[in-house]
JSON list of C-alpha atoms in Angstrom, two decimals:
[
{"chain": "A", "resi": 141, "resn": "MET", "atom": "CA", "xyz": [73.94, 46.60, 128.61]},
{"chain": "A", "resi": 142, "resn": "LEU", "atom": "CA", "xyz": [71.54, 43.66, 128.42]},
{"chain": "A", "resi": 143, "resn": "LYS", "atom": "CA", "xyz": [68.76, 45.73, 129.97]},
{"chain": "A", "resi": 144, "resn": "GLN", "atom": "CA", "xyz": [69.32, 48.51, 127.39]},
{"chain": "A", "resi": 145, "resn": "CYS", "atom": "CA", "xyz": [69.19, 45.96, 124.56]},
{"chain": "A", "resi": 146, "resn": "ALA", "atom": "CA", "xyz": [65.95, 44.55, 125.93]},
{"chain": "A", "resi": 147, "resn": "LYS", "atom": "CA", "xyz": [64.46, 48.06, 126.08]},
{"chain": "A", "resi": 148, "resn": "ILE", "atom": "CA", "xyz": [65.48, 48.74, 122.49]},
{"chain": "A", "resi": 149, "resn": "LEU", "atom": "CA", "xyz": [64.05, 45.42, 121.29]},
{"chain": "A", "resi": 150, "resn": "LEU", "atom": "CA", "xyz": [60.80, 46.01, 123.14]},
{"chain": "A", "resi": 151, "resn": "SER", "atom": "CA", "xyz": [60.53, 49.51, 121.71]},
{"chain": "A", "resi": 152, "resn": "ILE", "atom": "CA", "xyz": [61.04, 48.14, 118.21]},
{"chain": "A", "resi": 153, "resn": "VAL", "atom": "CA", "xyz": [58.31, 45.56, 118.78]},
{"chain": "A", "resi": 154, "resn": "PHE", "atom": "CA", "xyz": [55.87, 48.25, 119.87]},
{"chain": "A", "resi": 155, "resn": "VAL", "atom": "CA", "xyz": [56.70, 50.40, 116.84]},
{"chain": "A", "resi": 156, "resn": "LEU", "atom": "CA", "xyz": [56.03, 47.38, 114.65]},
{"chain": "A", "resi": 157, "resn": "MET", "atom": "CA", "xyz": [52.77, 46.88, 116.48]},
{"chain": "A", "resi": 158, "resn": "LEU", "atom": "CA", "xyz": [51.76, 50.42, 115.59]},
{"chain": "A", "resi": 159, "resn": "LEU", "atom": "CA", "xyz": [52.28, 49.54, 111.96]},
{"chain": "A", "resi": 160, "resn": "ASP", "atom": "CA", "xyz": [50.72, 46.10, 112.15]},
{"chain": "A", "resi": 161, "resn": "HIS", "atom": "CA", "xyz": [48.74, 44.82, 115.12]},
{"chain": "A", "resi": 162, "resn": "ASN", "atom": "CA", "xyz": [49.89, 41.28, 114.38]},
{"chain": "A", "resi": 163, "resn": "ALA", "atom": "CA", "xyz": [53.53, 42.26, 114.84]},
{"chain": "A", "resi": 164, "resn": "ILE", "atom": "CA", "xyz": [53.28, 41.83, 118.60]},
{"chain": "A", "resi": 165, "resn": "ALA", "atom": "CA", "xyz": [53.84, 38.13, 117.98]},
{"chain": "A", "resi": 166, "resn": "GLN", "atom": "CA", "xyz": [57.47, 39.10, 117.40]},
{"chain": "A", "resi": 167, "resn": "GLU", "atom": "CA", "xyz": [58.09, 40.11, 121.04]},
{"chain": "A", "resi": 168, "resn": "PRO", "atom": "CA", "xyz": [61.67, 39.79, 122.30]},
{"chain": "A", "resi": 169, "resn": "SER", "atom": "CA", "xyz": [62.13, 36.13, 123.15]},
{"chain": "A", "resi": 170, "resn": "ALA", "atom": "CA", "xyz": [64.33, 36.76, 126.20]},
{"chain": "A", "resi": 171, "resn": "ILE", "atom": "CA", "xyz": [61.29, 38.00, 128.10]},
{"chain": "A", "resi": 172, "resn": "THR", "atom": "CA", "xyz": [58.38, 36.27, 126.41]},
{"chain": "A", "resi": 173, "resn": "ASP", "atom": "CA", "xyz": [60.00, 32.85, 126.59]},
{"chain": "A", "resi": 174, "resn": "LEU", "atom": "CA", "xyz": [59.80, 33.00, 130.37]},
{"chain": "A", "resi": 175, "resn": "ASP", "atom": "CA", "xyz": [57.11, 30.86, 131.87]},
{"chain": "A", "resi": 176, "resn": "PRO", "atom": "CA", "xyz": [54.12, 32.92, 133.03]},
{"chain": "A", "resi": 177, "resn": "GLN", "atom": "CA", "xyz": [55.03, 32.65, 136.71]},
{"chain": "A", "resi": 178, "resn": "LYS", "atom": "CA", "xyz": [58.57, 33.94, 136.12]},
{"chain": "A", "resi": 179, "resn": "LEU", "atom": "CA", "xyz": [57.26, 36.71, 133.88]},
{"chain": "A", "resi": 180, "resn": "LYS", "atom": "CA", "xyz": [54.80, 37.85, 136.56]},
{"chain": "A", "resi": 181, "resn": "ALA", "atom": "CA", "xyz": [57.48, 37.60, 139.26]},
{"chain": "A", "resi": 182, "resn": "ALA", "atom": "CA", "xyz": [59.81, 39.80, 137.19]},
{"chain": "A", "resi": 183, "resn": "ALA", "atom": "CA", "xyz": [57.00, 42.28, 136.58]},
{"chain": "A", "resi": 184, "resn": "GLU", "atom": "CA", "xyz": [56.18, 42.41, 140.28]},
{"chain": "A", "resi": 185, "resn": "LYS", "atom": "CA", "xyz": [59.86, 43.07, 141.04]},
{"chain": "A", "resi": 186, "resn": "GLY", "atom": "CA", "xyz": [59.64, 46.15, 138.83]},
{"chain": "A", "resi": 187, "resn": "VAL", "atom": "CA", "xyz": [61.25, 45.04, 135.55]},
{"chain": "A", "resi": 188, "resn": "PRO", "atom": "CA", "xyz": [59.54, 47.43, 133.12]},
{"chain": "A", "resi": 189, "resn": "GLU", "atom": "CA", "xyz": [59.96, 45.21, 130.04]},
{"chain": "A", "resi": 190, "resn": "ALA", "atom": "CA", "xyz": [58.33, 42.33, 131.86]},
{"chain": "A", "resi": 191, "resn": "GLN", "atom": "CA", "xyz": [55.52, 44.63, 132.98]},
{"chain": "A", "resi": 192, "resn": "ALA", "atom": "CA", "xyz": [54.85, 45.72, 129.40]},
{"chain": "A", "resi": 193, "resn": "VAL", "atom": "CA", "xyz": [54.88, 42.17, 128.05]},
{"chain": "A", "resi": 194, "resn": "LEU", "atom": "CA", "xyz": [52.64, 41.01, 130.89]},
{"chain": "A", "resi": 195, "resn": "GLY", "atom": "CA", "xyz": [50.22, 43.80, 129.97]},
{"chain": "A", "resi": 196, "resn": "VAL", "atom": "CA", "xyz": [50.18, 42.59, 126.37]},
{"chain": "A", "resi": 197, "resn": "LYS", "atom": "CA", "xyz": [49.48, 39.04, 127.53]},
{"chain": "A", "resi": 198, "resn": "TYR", "atom": "CA", "xyz": [46.57, 40.22, 129.69]},
{"chain": "A", "resi": 199, "resn": "ALA", "atom": "CA", "xyz": [45.18, 42.27, 126.80]},
{"chain": "A", "resi": 200, "resn": "ARG", "atom": "CA", "xyz": [45.38, 39.25, 124.49]},
{"chain": "A", "resi": 201, "resn": "SER", "atom": "CA", "xyz": [43.32, 37.26, 126.97]},
{"chain": "A", "resi": 202, "resn": "GLY", "atom": "CA", "xyz": [40.71, 40.03, 127.20]},
{"chain": "A", "resi": 203, "resn": "GLU", "atom": "CA", "xyz": [41.63, 41.21, 130.71]},
{"chain": "A", "resi": 204, "resn": "TYR", "atom": "CA", "xyz": [41.92, 44.88, 129.75]},
{"chain": "A", "resi": 205, "resn": "ALA", "atom": "CA", "xyz": [41.83, 46.39, 133.25]},
{"chain": "A", "resi": 206, "resn": "GLU", "atom": "CA", "xyz": [44.71, 44.16, 134.33]},
{"chain": "A", "resi": 207, "resn": "ALA", "atom": "CA", "xyz": [46.56, 44.97, 131.10]},
{"chain": "A", "resi": 208, "resn": "ALA", "atom": "CA", "xyz": [46.20, 48.70, 131.74]},
{"chain": "A", "resi": 209, "resn": "LYS", "atom": "CA", "xyz": [47.58, 48.24, 135.26]},
{"chain": "A", "resi": 210, "resn": "TRP", "atom": "CA", "xyz": [50.78, 46.68, 133.90]},
{"chain": "A", "resi": 211, "resn": "TYR", "atom": "CA", "xyz": [51.03, 49.14, 130.99]},
{"chain": "A", "resi": 212, "resn": "ARG", "atom": "CA", "xyz": [50.87, 51.99, 133.53]},
{"chain": "A", "resi": 213, "resn": "ARG", "atom": "CA", "xyz": [53.65, 50.51, 135.65]},
{"chain": "A", "resi": 214, "resn": "ALA", "atom": "CA", "xyz": [55.91, 50.07, 132.62]},
{"chain": "A", "resi": 215, "resn": "ALA", "atom": "CA", "xyz": [54.96, 53.48, 131.21]},
{"chain": "A", "resi": 216, "resn": "GLU", "atom": "CA", "xyz": [55.90, 55.17, 134.48]},
{"chain": "A", "resi": 217, "resn": "GLN", "atom": "CA", "xyz": [59.38, 53.69, 134.05]},
{"chain": "A", "resi": 218, "resn": "GLY", "atom": "CA", "xyz": [59.80, 55.13, 130.56]},
{"chain": "A", "resi": 219, "resn": "ILE", "atom": "CA", "xyz": [58.78, 52.28, 128.24]},
{"chain": "A", "resi": 220, "resn": "ALA", "atom": "CA", "xyz": [57.45, 54.22, 125.25]},
{"chain": "A", "resi": 221, "resn": "GLY", "atom": "CA", "xyz": [55.47, 51.28, 123.85]},
{"chain": "A", "resi": 222, "resn": "ALA", "atom": "CA", "xyz": [53.70, 50.85, 127.16]},
{"chain": "A", "resi": 223, "resn": "GLN", "atom": "CA", "xyz": [52.89, 54.57, 127.20]},
{"chain": "A", "resi": 224, "resn": "TRP", "atom": "CA", "xyz": [51.29, 54.26, 123.79]},
{"chain": "A", "resi": 225, "resn": "LEU", "atom": "CA", "xyz": [49.38, 51.11, 124.73]},
{"chain": "A", "resi": 226, "resn": "LEU", "atom": "CA", "xyz": [48.13, 52.74, 127.93]},
{"chain": "A", "resi": 227, "resn": "GLY", "atom": "CA", "xyz": [46.92, 55.73, 125.96]},
{"chain": "A", "resi": 228, "resn": "SER", "atom": "CA", "xyz": [45.22, 53.52, 123.40]},
{"chain": "A", "resi": 229, "resn": "ALA", "atom": "CA", "xyz": [43.47, 51.65, 126.23]},
{"chain": "A", "resi": 230, "resn": "TYR", "atom": "CA", "xyz": [41.68, 54.89, 127.08]},
{"chain": "A", "resi": 231, "resn": "TRP", "atom": "CA", "xyz": [40.87, 55.78, 123.48]}
]
């Protein structure tokens, strides 16, 4: 149940981002409040929401190749926002 809620929240954030690029600052706090090491550990364990958020954090810091890597991993697990971000990385 919690995982489904996190997916829904993350999807909403990405829809907001489509409407306003500054909306990404409203990421779900359950994932983004993790310290960077815990976030990366969760992403490496295969948590798709963590992978998508990690991709956003890499993109914000200008590391676009690394961001695309994490977007791809999340996209392959069905995170629609990550699919869109991955596609936009190739635009």
